[in-house]
PDB file of N, CA and C in Angstrom:
ATOM      1  N   LEU A 294      -3.253  -2.139   5.209  1.00 73.00           N
ATOM      2  CA  LEU A 294      -2.968  -3.323   4.817  1.00 73.00           C
ATOM      3  C   LEU A 294      -3.930  -4.020   4.093  1.00 73.00           C
ATOM      4  N   PRO A 295      -3.862  -4.292   3.066  1.00 84.00           N
ATOM      5  CA  PRO A 295      -4.746  -5.259   2.109  1.00 84.00           C
ATOM      6  C   PRO A 295      -4.657  -6.661   2.617  1.00 84.00           C
ATOM      7  N   ALA A 296      -5.852  -7.033   3.031  1.00 92.00           N
ATOM      8  CA  ALA A 296      -6.218  -8.365   3.544  1.00 92.00           C
ATOM      9  C   ALA A 296      -7.434  -9.024   2.900  1.00 92.00           C
ATOM     10  N   ILE A 297      -7.642 -10.293   2.955  1.00 94.00           N
ATOM     11  CA  ILE A 297      -8.548 -11.008   2.538  1.00 94.00           C
ATOM     12  C   ILE A 297      -8.679 -12.407   3.330  1.00 94.00           C
ATOM     13  N   GLU A 298      -9.768 -12.832   3.476  1.00 94.00           N
ATOM     14  CA  GLU A 298      -9.792 -14.232   4.223  1.00 94.00           C
ATOM     15  C   GLU A 298     -10.487 -15.037   3.326  1.00 94.00           C
ATOM     16  N   VAL A 299      -9.971 -16.017   2.671  1.00 91.00           N
ATOM     17  CA  VAL A 299     -10.410 -17.202   1.910  1.00 91.00           C
ATOM     18  C   VAL A 299     -10.734 -18.663   2.231  1.00 91.00           C
ATOM     19  N   ASP A 300     -11.544 -19.182   1.929  1.00 87.00           N
ATOM     20  CA  ASP A 300     -11.758 -20.401   2.112  1.00 87.00           C
ATOM     21  C   ASP A 300     -11.088 -21.569   0.988  1.00 87.00           C
ATOM     22  N   ILE A 301      -9.915 -21.988   1.662  1.00 80.00           N
ATOM     23  CA  ILE A 301      -9.345 -22.884   0.802  1.00 80.00           C
ATOM     24  C   ILE A 301      -9.642 -24.387   0.834  1.00 80.00           C
ATOM     25  N   GLY A 302     -11.034 -24.720   1.399  1.00 82.00           N
ATOM     26  CA  GLY A 302     -11.317 -25.970   0.910  1.00 82.00           C
ATOM     27  C   GLY A 302     -11.120 -26.896   2.093  1.00 82.00           C
ATOM     28  N   ASN A 303     -10.416 -26.661   3.195  1.00 84.00           N
ATOM     29  CA  ASN A 303     -10.272 -27.555   4.135  1.00 84.00           C
ATOM     30  C   ASN A 303     -11.024 -27.157   5.468  1.00 84.00           C
ATOM     31  N   GLY A 304     -11.905 -26.442   5.365  1.00 82.00           N
ATOM     32  CA  GLY A 304     -12.513 -25.861   6.435  1.00 82.00           C
ATOM     33  C   GLY A 304     -11.912 -24.777   7.329  1.00 82.00           C
ATOM     34  N   LYS A 305     -10.791 -24.517   7.059  1.00 87.00           N
ATOM     35  CA  LYS A 305      -9.952 -23.518   7.720  1.00 87.00           C
ATOM     36  C   LYS A 305      -9.617 -22.280   6.742  1.00 87.00           C
ATOM     37  N   PRO A 306     -10.094 -21.096   7.186  1.00 90.00           N
ATOM     38  CA  PRO A 306     -10.071 -20.041   6.217  1.00 90.00           C
ATOM     39  C   PRO A 306      -8.440 -19.628   6.359  1.00 90.00           C
ATOM     40  N   GLN A 307      -8.046 -18.989   5.203  1.00 92.00           N
ATOM     41  CA  GLN A 307      -6.628 -18.499   5.118  1.00 92.00           C
ATOM     42  C   GLN A 307      -6.829 -16.883   4.906  1.00 92.00           C
ATOM     43  N   VAL A 308      -5.951 -16.138   5.726  1.00 94.00           N
ATOM     44  CA  VAL A 308      -5.720 -14.839   5.165  1.00 94.00           C
ATOM     45  C   VAL A 308      -4.718 -14.579   4.363  1.00 94.00           C
ATOM     46  N   ILE A 309      -4.961 -13.758   3.343  1.00 94.00           N
ATOM     47  CA  ILE A 309      -3.903 -13.652   2.307  1.00 94.00           C
ATOM     48  C   ILE A 309      -3.842 -11.907   2.328  1.00 94.00           C
ATOM     49  N   THR A 310      -2.549 -11.619   2.425  1.00 93.00           N
ATOM     50  CA  THR A 310      -2.150 -10.123   2.615  1.00 93.00           C
ATOM     51  C   THR A 310      -1.258  -9.630   1.477  1.00 93.00           C
ATOM     52  N   GLU A 311      -1.060 -10.347   0.528  1.00 89.00           N
ATOM     53  CA  GLU A 311      -0.511  -9.927  -0.594  1.00 89.00           C
ATOM     54  C   GLU A 311      -1.375  -9.220  -1.720  1.00 89.00           C
ATOM     55  N   SER A 312      -1.108  -7.985  -2.175  1.00 87.00           N
ATOM     56  CA  SER A 312      -1.900  -7.147  -2.882  1.00 87.00           C
ATOM     57  C   SER A 312      -1.986  -8.053  -4.231  1.00 87.00           C
ATOM     58  N   GLN A 313      -0.871  -8.500  -5.032  1.00 88.00           N
ATOM     59  CA  GLN A 313      -0.846  -8.946  -6.116  1.00 88.00           C
ATOM     60  C   GLN A 313      -1.825 -10.189  -6.285  1.00 88.00           C
ATOM     61  N   VAL A 314      -1.739 -11.171  -5.066  1.00 91.00           N
ATOM     62  CA  VAL A 314      -2.536 -12.176  -4.963  1.00 91.00           C
ATOM     63  C   VAL A 314      -3.778 -11.972  -5.103  1.00 91.00           C
ATOM     64  N   ILE A 315      -4.293 -11.082  -4.042  1.00 92.00           N
ATOM     65  CA  ILE A 315      -5.701 -10.671  -3.711  1.00 92.00           C
ATOM     66  C   ILE A 315      -6.549 -10.360  -5.291  1.00 92.00           C
ATOM     67  N   MET A 316      -5.564  -9.470  -5.954  1.00 91.00           N
ATOM     68  CA  MET A 316      -6.163  -8.982  -7.284  1.00 91.00           C
ATOM     69  C   MET A 316      -6.306 -10.212  -8.173  1.00 91.00           C
ATOM     70  N   GLU A 317      -5.469 -11.088  -8.055  1.00 92.00           N
ATOM     71  CA  GLU A 317      -5.555 -12.200  -9.127  1.00 92.00           C
ATOM     72  C   GLU A 317      -6.749 -13.149  -8.516  1.00 92.00           C
ATOM     73  N   LEU A 318      -6.868 -13.166  -7.215  1.00 93.00           N
ATOM     74  CA  LEU A 318      -8.159 -13.933  -6.907  1.00 93.00           C
ATOM     75  C   LEU A 318      -9.475 -13.400  -7.493  1.00 93.00           C
ATOM     76  N   LEU A 319      -9.550 -11.967  -7.051  1.00 93.00           N
ATOM     77  CA  LEU A 319     -10.662 -11.359  -7.289  1.00 93.00           C
ATOM     78  C   LEU A 319     -11.059 -11.416  -8.902  1.00 93.00           C
ATOM     79  N   ASP A 320     -10.013 -11.336  -9.725  1.00 94.00           N
ATOM     80  CA  ASP A 320     -10.014 -11.322 -11.267  1.00 94.00           C
ATOM     81  C   ASP A 320     -10.701 -12.749 -11.475  1.00 94.00           C
ATOM     82  N   GLN A 321     -10.026 -13.766 -10.678  1.00 93.00           N
ATOM     83  CA  GLN A 321     -10.350 -15.258 -11.135  1.00 93.00           C
ATOM     84  C   GLN A 321     -12.108 -15.325 -10.778  1.00 93.00           C
ATOM     85  N   TRP A 322     -12.361 -14.795  -9.639  1.00 93.00           N
ATOM     86  CA  TRP A 322     -13.973 -14.960  -8.930  1.00 93.00           C
ATOM     87  C   TRP A 322     -14.826 -14.097  -9.575  1.00 93.00           C
ATOM     88  N   HIS A 323     -14.361 -12.986 -10.055  1.00 95.00           N
ATOM     89  CA  HIS A 323     -15.269 -11.910 -10.734  1.00 95.00           C
ATOM     90  C   HIS A 323     -14.739 -11.764 -12.059  1.00 95.00           C
ATOM     91  N   PRO A 324     -14.960 -12.599 -13.218  1.00 93.00           N
ATOM     92  CA  PRO A 324     -14.288 -12.308 -14.377  1.00 93.00           C
ATOM     93  C   PRO A 324     -14.897 -11.374 -15.304  1.00 93.00           C
ATOM     94  N   PRO A 325     -14.270 -10.621 -16.121  1.00 91.00           N
ATOM     95  CA  PRO A 325     -14.991  -9.884 -17.241  1.00 91.00           C
ATOM     96  C   PRO A 325     -16.237 -10.471 -17.885  1.00 91.00           C
ATOM     97  N   SER A 326     -16.256 -11.897 -18.240  1.00 93.00           N
ATOM     98  CA  SER A 326     -17.288 -12.535 -18.797  1.00 93.00           C
ATOM     99  C   SER A 326     -18.555 -12.293 -18.091  1.00 93.00           C
ATOM    100  N   ALA A 327     -18.590 -12.243 -16.726  1.00 95.00           N
ATOM    101  CA  ALA A 327     -19.741 -11.906 -15.733  1.00 95.00           C
ATOM    102  C   ALA A 327     -19.895 -10.513 -15.448  1.00 95.00           C
ATOM    103  N   GLY A 328     -19.192  -9.623 -16.308  1.00 95.00           N
ATOM    104  CA  GLY A 328     -19.531  -8.188 -16.243  1.00 95.00           C
ATOM    105  C   GLY A 328     -18.496  -7.609 -15.539  1.00 95.00           C
ATOM    106  N   TYR A 329     -17.563  -8.008 -14.784  1.00 96.00           N
ATOM    107  CA  TYR A 329     -16.573  -7.169 -13.919  1.00 96.00           C
ATOM    108  C   TYR A 329     -15.469  -6.655 -14.797  1.00 96.00           C
ATOM    109  N   LYS A 330     -15.088  -5.431 -14.386  1.00 94.00           N
ATOM    110  CA  LYS A 330     -13.973  -4.737 -14.739  1.00 94.00           C
ATOM    111  C   LYS A 330     -12.671  -5.600 -14.338  1.00 94.00           C
ATOM    112  N   PRO A 331     -11.748  -6.025 -15.038  1.00 93.00           N
ATOM    113  CA  PRO A 331     -10.366  -6.467 -14.346  1.00 93.00           C
ATOM    114  C   PRO A 331      -9.390  -5.749 -13.465  1.00 93.00           C
ATOM    115  N   MET A 332      -8.947  -6.349 -12.489  1.00 89.00           N
ATOM    116  CA  MET A 332      -8.393  -5.472 -11.682  1.00 89.00           C
ATOM    117  C   MET A 332      -6.626  -5.404 -12.367  1.00 89.00           C
ATOM    118  N   LEU A 333      -6.349  -6.578 -13.006  1.00 92.00           N
ATOM    119  CA  LEU A 333      -4.840  -6.466 -13.577  1.00 92.00           C
ATOM    120  C   LEU A 333      -5.208  -6.512 -15.093  1.00 92.00           C
ATOM    121  N   PRO A 334      -4.341  -6.023 -15.729  1.00 93.00           N
ATOM    122  CA  PRO A 334      -4.013  -6.278 -17.310  1.00 93.00           C
ATOM    123  C   PRO A 334      -3.680  -7.724 -17.804  1.00 93.00           C
ATOM    124  N   GLU A 335      -4.130  -7.703 -19.092  1.00 91.00           N
ATOM    125  CA  GLU A 335      -3.642  -9.079 -19.782  1.00 91.00           C
ATOM    126  C   GLU A 335      -2.214  -9.167 -19.698  1.00 91.00           C
ATOM    127  N   GLU A 336      -1.836 -10.593 -19.817  1.00 90.00           N
ATOM    128  CA  GLU A 336      -0.400 -10.831 -19.804  1.00 90.00           C
ATOM    129  C   GLU A 336       0.263 -10.406 -20.755  1.00 90.00           C
ATOM    130  N   ASN A 337      -0.347 -10.262 -22.019  1.00 96.00           N
ATOM    131  CA  ASN A 337       0.279  -9.485 -23.070  1.00 96.00           C
ATOM    132  C   ASN A 337       0.389  -7.916 -23.241  1.00 96.00           C
ATOM    133  N   ASP A 338      -0.365  -7.342 -22.231  1.00 96.00           N
ATOM    134  CA  ASP A 338      -0.426  -5.923 -22.083  1.00 96.00           C
ATOM    135  C   ASP A 338       0.700  -5.336 -21.489  1.00 96.00           C
ATOM    136  N   GLN A 339       1.920  -5.008 -22.323  1.00 96.00           N
ATOM    137  CA  GLN A 339       3.323  -4.431 -21.808  1.00 96.00           C
ATOM    138  C   GLN A 339       2.950  -3.264 -20.871  1.00 96.00           C
ATOM    139  N   ALA A 340       2.182  -2.283 -21.611  1.00 96.00           N
ATOM    140  CA  ALA A 340       1.994  -0.953 -21.004  1.00 96.00           C
ATOM    141  C   ALA A 340       1.215  -1.060 -19.632  1.00 96.00           C
ATOM    142  N   GLY A 341       0.221  -1.933 -19.653  1.00 94.00           N
ATOM    143  CA  GLY A 341      -0.595  -2.102 -18.376  1.00 94.00           C
ATOM    144  C   GLY A 341       0.233  -2.941 -17.222  1.00 94.00           C
ATOM    145  N   ASN A 342       0.903  -3.742 -17.510  1.00 94.00           N
ATOM    146  CA  ASN A 342       1.930  -4.573 -16.632  1.00 94.00           C
ATOM    147  C   ASN A 342       2.891  -3.666 -16.248  1.00 94.00           C
ATOM    148  N   SER A 343       3.537  -2.736 -16.819  1.00 95.00           N
ATOM    149  CA  SER A 343       4.285  -1.786 -16.625  1.00 95.00           C
ATOM    150  C   SER A 343       3.786  -0.806 -15.454  1.00 95.00           C
ATOM    151  N   ARG A 344       2.600  -0.256 -15.815  1.00 95.00           N
ATOM    152  CA  ARG A 344       1.759   0.460 -14.782  1.00 95.00           C
ATOM    153  C   ARG A 344       1.638  -0.409 -13.356  1.00 95.00           C
ATOM    154  N   VAL A 345       1.321  -1.585 -13.551  1.00 93.00           N
ATOM    155  CA  VAL A 345       1.042  -2.480 -12.365  1.00 93.00           C
ATOM    156  C   VAL A 345       2.105  -2.464 -11.467  1.00 93.00           C
ATOM    157  N   GLN A 346       3.453  -2.642 -12.156  1.00 94.00           N
ATOM    158  CA  GLN A 346       4.659  -2.532 -11.453  1.00 94.00           C
ATOM    159  C   GLN A 346       4.890  -1.357 -11.018  1.00 94.00           C
ATOM    160  N   GLU A 347       4.663  -0.378 -11.616  1.00 95.00           N
ATOM    161  CA  GLU A 347       4.992   1.025 -11.079  1.00 95.00           C
ATOM    162  C   GLU A 347       4.067   1.348  -9.715  1.00 95.00           C
ATOM    163  N   LEU A 348       2.884   0.911  -9.841  1.00 93.00           N
ATOM    164  CA  LEU A 348       2.007   1.105  -8.631  1.00 93.00           C
ATOM    165  C   LEU A 348       2.375   0.375  -7.258  1.00 93.00           C
ATOM    166  N   ALA A 349       2.705  -1.257  -7.761  1.00 91.00           N
ATOM    167  CA  ALA A 349       3.119  -1.760  -6.958  1.00 91.00           C
ATOM    168  C   ALA A 349       4.215  -1.533  -6.026  1.00 91.00           C
ATOM    169  N   ARG A 350       5.265  -0.814  -6.672  1.00 94.00           N
ATOM    170  CA  ARG A 350       6.538  -0.175  -6.322  1.00 94.00           C
ATOM    171  C   ARG A 350       6.282   0.839  -5.223  1.00 94.00           C
ATOM    172  N   LEU A 351       5.260   1.776  -5.714  1.00 95.00           N
ATOM    173  CA  LEU A 351       4.930   2.567  -4.790  1.00 95.00           C
ATOM    174  C   LEU A 351       3.995   2.324  -3.696  1.00 95.00           C
ATOM    175  N   GLU A 352       3.476   1.291  -3.833  1.00 92.00           N
ATOM    176  CA  GLU A 352       2.433   0.537  -2.775  1.00 92.00           C
ATOM    177  C   GLU A 352       3.525   0.471  -1.382  1.00 92.00           C
ATOM    178  N   ARG A 353       4.479  -0.576  -1.958  1.00 92.00           N
ATOM    179  CA  ARG A 353       5.745  -0.836  -0.970  1.00 92.00           C
ATOM    180  C   ARG A 353       6.441   0.150  -0.591  1.00 92.00           C
ATOM    181  N   GLU A 354       6.841   1.338  -1.323  1.00 95.00           N
ATOM    182  CA  GLU A 354       7.487   2.427  -0.567  1.00 95.00           C
ATOM    183  C   GLU A 354       6.495   3.265   0.310  1.00 95.00           C
ATOM    184  N   LEU A 355       5.308   3.422   0.288  1.00 94.00           N
ATOM    185  CA  LEU A 355       4.453   4.064   0.953  1.00 94.00           C
ATOM    186  C   LEU A 355       4.239   3.167   2.328  1.00 94.00           C
ATOM    187  N   PHE A 356       3.822   1.853   2.261  1.00 92.00           N
ATOM    188  CA  PHE A 356       3.807   1.084   3.444  1.00 92.00           C
ATOM    189  C   PHE A 356       5.183   1.068   4.248  1.00 92.00           C
ATOM    190  N   SER A 357       6.331   1.261   3.326  1.00 93.00           N
ATOM    191  CA  SER A 357       7.520   1.355   4.375  1.00 93.00           C
ATOM    192  C   SER A 357       7.968   2.598   5.126  1.00 93.00           C
ATOM    193  N   TRP A 358       7.090   3.781   4.381  1.00 92.00           N
ATOM    194  CA  TRP A 358       7.377   5.018   4.938  1.00 92.00           C
ATOM    195  C   TRP A 358       6.103   5.146   6.245  1.00 92.00           C
ATOM    196  N   TRP A 359       5.034   4.409   5.988  1.00 91.00           N
ATOM    197  CA  TRP A 359       4.208   4.218   6.935  1.00 91.00           C
ATOM    198  C   TRP A 359       4.486   3.692   8.180  1.00 91.00           C
ATOM    199  N   CYS A 360       5.151   2.693   7.784  1.00 90.00           N
ATOM    200  CA  CYS A 360       5.758   1.690   8.862  1.00 90.00           C
ATOM    201  C   CYS A 360       6.922   2.764   9.849  1.00 90.00           C
ATOM    202  N   THR A 361       7.520   3.234   8.953  1.00 89.00           N
ATOM    203  CA  THR A 361       8.793   4.059   9.556  1.00 89.00           C
ATOM    204  C   THR A 361       8.049   5.317  10.429  1.00 89.00           C
ATOM    205  N   LEU A 362       6.803   5.866   9.871  1.00 84.00           N
ATOM    206  CA  LEU A 362       6.284   6.793  10.741  1.00 84.00           C
ATOM    207  C   LEU A 362       5.591   6.278  11.960  1.00 84.00           C
ATOM    208  N   LEU A 363       5.100   5.320  11.887  1.00 84.00           N
ATOM    209  CA  LEU A 363       4.263   4.680  12.939  1.00 84.00           C
ATOM    210  C   LEU A 363       5.546   3.895  14.172  1.00 84.00           C
ATOM    211  N   PHE A 364       6.362   3.298  13.562  1.00 84.00           N
ATOM    212  CA  PHE A 364       7.388   2.758  14.588  1.00 84.00           C
ATOM    213  C   PHE A 364       8.564   3.350  15.031  1.00 84.00           C
ATOM    214  N   ARG A 365       8.993   4.302  14.146  1.00 78.00           N
ATOM    215  CA  ARG A 365      10.393   4.934  14.310  1.00 78.00           C
ATOM    216  C   ARG A 365      10.014   6.579  14.059  1.00 78.00           C
ATOM    217  N   PRO A 366       9.191   7.106  14.603  1.00 66.00           N
ATOM    218  CA  PRO A 366       8.845   8.721  14.389  1.00 66.00           C
ATOM    219  C   PRO A 366       9.773   9.588  14.596  1.00 66.00           C
ATOM    220  N   GLU A 367      10.852   9.279  15.447  1.00 66.00           N
ATOM    221  CA  GLU A 367      11.865  10.248  15.556  1.00 66.00           C
ATOM    222  C   GLU A 367      11.292  11.119  16.711  1.00 66.00           C
ATOM    223  N   GLY A 368      10.459  10.618  17.431  1.00 51.00           N
ATOM    224  CA  GLY A 368       9.662  11.538  18.374  1.00 51.00           C
ATOM    225  C   GLY A 368      10.474  11.594  19.741  1.00 51.00           C
ATOM    226  N   PRO A 369      10.042  12.307  20.802  1.00 47.00           N
ATOM    227  CA  PRO A 369      10.662  12.111  21.956  1.00 47.00           C
ATOM    228  C   PRO A 369      10.294  11.048  22.770  1.00 47.00           C
ATOM    229  N   ARG A 370      11.262  10.406  23.472  1.00 47.00           N
ATOM    230  CA  ARG A 370      10.786   9.199  24.266  1.00 47.00           C
ATOM    231  C   ARG A 370      10.223   9.613  25.663  1.00 47.00           C
ATOM    232  N   MET A 371      10.552  10.703  26.236  1.00 42.00           N
ATOM    233  CA  MET A 371      10.092  10.899  27.522  1.00 42.00           C
ATOM    234  C   MET A 371       9.261  12.119  27.372  1.00 42.00           C
ATOM    235  N   GLY A 372       7.853  12.504  27.666  1.00 47.00           N
ATOM    236  CA  GLY A 372       7.544  13.726  27.449  1.00 47.00           C
ATOM    237  C   GLY A 372       7.350  14.372  26.263  1.00 47.00           C
ATOM    238  N   GLY A 373       6.652  15.408  26.210  1.00 52.00           N
ATOM    239  CA  GLY A 373       6.525  16.157  24.906  1.00 52.00           C
ATOM    240  C   GLY A 373       5.627  15.367  24.098  1.00 52.00           C
ATOM    241  N   ASN A 374       5.164  16.001  22.751  1.00 58.00           N
ATOM    242  CA  ASN A 374       3.865  15.300  22.262  1.00 58.00           C
ATOM    243  C   ASN A 374       4.507  14.843  20.682  1.00 58.00           C
ATOM    244  N   VAL A 375       4.607  13.726  20.420  1.00 57.00           N
ATOM    245  CA  VAL A 375       5.032  12.997  19.359  1.00 57.00           C
ATOM    246  C   VAL A 375       4.476  13.546  18.171  1.00 57.00           C
ATOM    247  N   PHE A 376       2.968  13.891  18.212  1.00 61.00           N
ATOM    248  CA  PHE A 376       2.397  14.019  16.989  1.00 61.00           C
ATOM    249  C   PHE A 376       2.808  15.615  16.676  1.00 61.00           C
ATOM    250  N   ASP A 377       2.880  16.544  17.788  1.00 61.00           N
ATOM    251  CA  ASP A 377       3.150  17.887  17.473  1.00 61.00           C
ATOM    252  C   ASP A 377       4.768  17.891  16.679  1.00 61.00           C
ATOM    253  N   MET A 378       5.493  17.003  17.322  1.00 57.00           N
ATOM    254  CA  MET A 378       6.898  16.959  16.920  1.00 57.00           C
ATOM    255  C   MET A 378       6.857  16.479  15.209  1.00 57.00           C
ATOM    256  N   LEU A 379       6.208  15.241  14.903  1.00 59.00           N
ATOM    257  CA  LEU A 379       6.016  14.890  13.818  1.00 59.00           C
ATOM    258  C   LEU A 379       5.657  16.058  12.790  1.00 59.00           C
ATOM    259  N   LYS A 380       4.573  16.861  13.147  1.00 62.00           N
ATOM    260  CA  LYS A 380       4.033  17.950  12.059  1.00 62.00           C
ATOM    261  C   LYS A 380       4.901  19.210  12.199  1.00 62.00           C
ATOM    262  N   GLY A 381       5.752  19.319  13.023  1.00 59.00           N
ATOM    263  CA  GLY A 381       6.659  20.550  13.341  1.00 59.00           C
ATOM    264  C   GLY A 381       6.329  21.392  14.231  1.00 59.00           C
ATOM    265  N   ASN A 382       5.448  21.105  15.109  1.00 59.00           N
ATOM    266  CA  ASN A 382       4.662  22.074  15.878  1.00 59.00           C
ATOM    267  C   ASN A 382       5.737  21.978  17.333  1.00 59.00           C
ATOM    268  N   SER A 383       6.679  21.677  17.272  1.00 56.00           N
ATOM    269  CA  SER A 383       7.276  21.616  18.594  1.00 56.00           C
ATOM    270  C   SER A 383       8.384  22.287  18.457  1.00 56.00           C
ATOM    271  N   GLY A 384       9.150  22.834  19.414  1.00 55.00           N
ATOM    272  CA  GLY A 384      10.258  23.775  19.766  1.00 55.00           C
ATOM    273  C   GLY A 384      11.148  24.371  18.120  1.00 55.00           C
ATOM    274  N   GLY A 385      11.648  23.195  17.679  1.00 59.00           N
ATOM    275  CA  GLY A 385      12.206  23.562  16.274  1.00 59.00           C
ATOM    276  C   GLY A 385      11.530  23.709  15.191  1.00 59.00           C
ATOM    277  N   GLY A 386      10.247  23.413  14.998  1.00 61.00           N
ATOM    278  CA  GLY A 386       9.497  24.037  13.983  1.00 61.00           C
ATOM    279  C   GLY A 386       9.647  23.153  12.605  1.00 61.00           C
ATOM    280  N   GLN A 387      10.546  22.033  12.965  1.00 72.00           N
ATOM    281  CA  GLN A 387      10.868  21.280  11.545  1.00 72.00           C
ATOM    282  C   GLN A 387      10.076  20.172  11.588  1.00 72.00           C
ATOM    283  N   MET A 388       9.387  19.645  10.585  1.00 76.00           N
ATOM    284  CA  MET A 388       8.680  18.379  10.496  1.00 76.00           C
ATOM    285  C   MET A 388       9.738  17.121  10.590  1.00 76.00           C
ATOM    286  N   SER A 389       9.284  15.903  11.409  1.00 78.00           N
ATOM    287  CA  SER A 389      10.276  14.861  11.269  1.00 78.00           C
ATOM    288  C   SER A 389      10.494  14.222   9.857  1.00 78.00           C
ATOM    289  N   GLY A 390      11.754  13.649   9.683  1.00 84.00           N
ATOM    290  CA  GLY A 390      11.967  13.003   8.693  1.00 84.00           C
ATOM    291  C   GLY A 390      11.016  11.853   8.317  1.00 84.00           C
ATOM    292  N   ALA A 391      10.519  11.096   8.890  1.00 85.00           N
ATOM    293  CA  ALA A 391       9.647  10.264   8.964  1.00 85.00           C
ATOM    294  C   ALA A 391       8.421  10.888   8.486  1.00 85.00           C
ATOM    295  N   MET A 392       7.951  11.727   8.922  1.00 84.00           N
ATOM    296  CA  MET A 392       6.854  12.442   8.097  1.00 84.00           C
ATOM    297  C   MET A 392       6.871  13.065   6.931  1.00 84.00           C
ATOM    298  N   THR A 393       8.254  13.604   6.660  1.00 88.00           N
ATOM    299  CA  THR A 393       8.660  14.486   5.516  1.00 88.00           C
ATOM    300  C   THR A 393       8.477  13.298   4.408  1.00 88.00           C
ATOM    301  N   GLY A 394       9.240  12.175   4.561  1.00 91.00           N
ATOM    302  CA  GLY A 394       9.284  10.986   3.857  1.00 91.00           C
ATOM    303  C   GLY A 394       7.806  10.264   3.425  1.00 91.00           C
ATOM    304  N   PHE A 395       6.900  10.205   4.358  1.00 91.00           N
ATOM    305  CA  PHE A 395       5.618   9.753   4.360  1.00 91.00           C
ATOM    306  C   PHE A 395       4.960  10.773   3.264  1.00 91.00           C
ATOM    307  N   LEU A 396       4.820  11.901   3.610  1.00 91.00           N
ATOM    308  CA  LEU A 396       4.175  13.019   2.881  1.00 91.00           C
ATOM    309  C   LEU A 396       4.709  13.316   1.256  1.00 91.00           C
ATOM    310  N   ASP A 397       6.171  13.082   1.233  1.00 95.00           N
ATOM    311  CA  ASP A 397       6.817  12.961  -0.220  1.00 95.00           C
ATOM    312  C   ASP A 397       5.907  12.137  -0.671  1.00 95.00           C
ATOM    313  N   CYS A 398       6.212  10.619  -0.373  1.00 95.00           N
ATOM    314  CA  CYS A 398       5.786   9.427  -1.054  1.00 95.00           C
ATOM    315  C   CYS A 398       4.313   9.635  -1.347  1.00 95.00           C
ATOM    316  N   MET A 399       3.211  10.319  -0.367  1.00 95.00           N
ATOM    317  CA  MET A 399       1.850  10.455  -0.875  1.00 95.00           C
ATOM    318  C   MET A 399       1.837  11.269  -2.025  1.00 95.00           C
ATOM    319  N   LYS A 400       2.569  12.184  -2.022  1.00 96.00           N
ATOM    320  CA  LYS A 400       2.757  13.097  -3.154  1.00 96.00           C
ATOM    321  C   LYS A 400       2.887  12.120  -4.841  1.00 96.00           C
ATOM    322  N   LYS A 401       3.834  11.487  -4.473  1.00 96.00           N
ATOM    323  CA  LYS A 401       4.169  10.378  -5.682  1.00 96.00           C
ATOM    324  C   LYS A 401       3.183   9.516  -5.957  1.00 96.00           C
ATOM    325  N   VAL A 402       2.445   9.011  -4.958  1.00 96.00           N
ATOM    326  CA  VAL A 402       1.247   8.093  -5.050  1.00 96.00           C
ATOM    327  C   VAL A 402       0.146   9.029  -5.738  1.00 96.00           C
ATOM    328  N   ASP A 403      -0.143  10.218  -5.223  1.00 96.00           N
ATOM    329  CA  ASP A 403      -1.079  10.762  -6.085  1.00 96.00           C
ATOM    330  C   ASP A 403      -0.688  11.334  -7.504  1.00 96.00           C
ATOM    331  N   ALA A 404       0.570  11.564  -7.590  1.00 96.00           N
ATOM    332  CA  ALA A 404       0.561  12.047  -8.948  1.00 96.00           C
ATOM    333  C   ALA A 404       0.624  10.857  -9.966  1.00 96.00           C
ATOM    334  N   ALA A 405       0.947   9.707  -9.443  1.00 95.00           N
ATOM    335  CA  ALA A 405       1.263   8.501 -10.249  1.00 95.00           C
ATOM    336  C   ALA A 405      -0.541   7.972 -10.472  1.00 95.00           C
ATOM    337  N   LEU A 406      -1.381   8.141  -9.514  1.00 94.00           N
ATOM    338  CA  LEU A 406      -2.894   7.778  -9.464  1.00 94.00           C
ATOM    339  C   LEU A 406      -3.645   8.842 -10.425  1.00 94.00           C
ATOM    340  N   SER A 407      -2.933   9.981 -10.721  1.00 94.00           N
ATOM    341  CA  SER A 407      -3.625  11.023 -11.332  1.00 94.00           C
ATOM    342  C   SER A 407      -3.467  10.965 -12.903  1.00 94.00           C
ATOM    343  N   SER A 408      -2.162  10.270 -13.192  1.00 87.00           N
ATOM    344  CA  SER A 408      -1.748  10.182 -14.787  1.00 87.00           C
ATOM    345  C   SER A 408      -2.398   9.035 -15.415  1.00 87.00           C
TER     346      SER A 408
END
């Protein structure tokens, strides 16, 4: 989960957890004119903005699968080893749907970042 604590000027720090807002702030605080590489494309860069939207969608999908894996892992409630079941190492030999979804999403993220 991305998070940054910022001073908003009233003496009380604020924690921001939205990736888009964090990137916008970092671009403001560390502009290209000071030698930094921008995190976000220019407003008129349609291809760049499409890529940002694609990666943001994948970030949300990956986070959703991660939460599913952590909080609804389809594991046994009593006894047994949840981690073995998630990986397919328990009796049936099949990986949980949560783990399969998470790993499939990781492959999509890897492919998108490699392109």
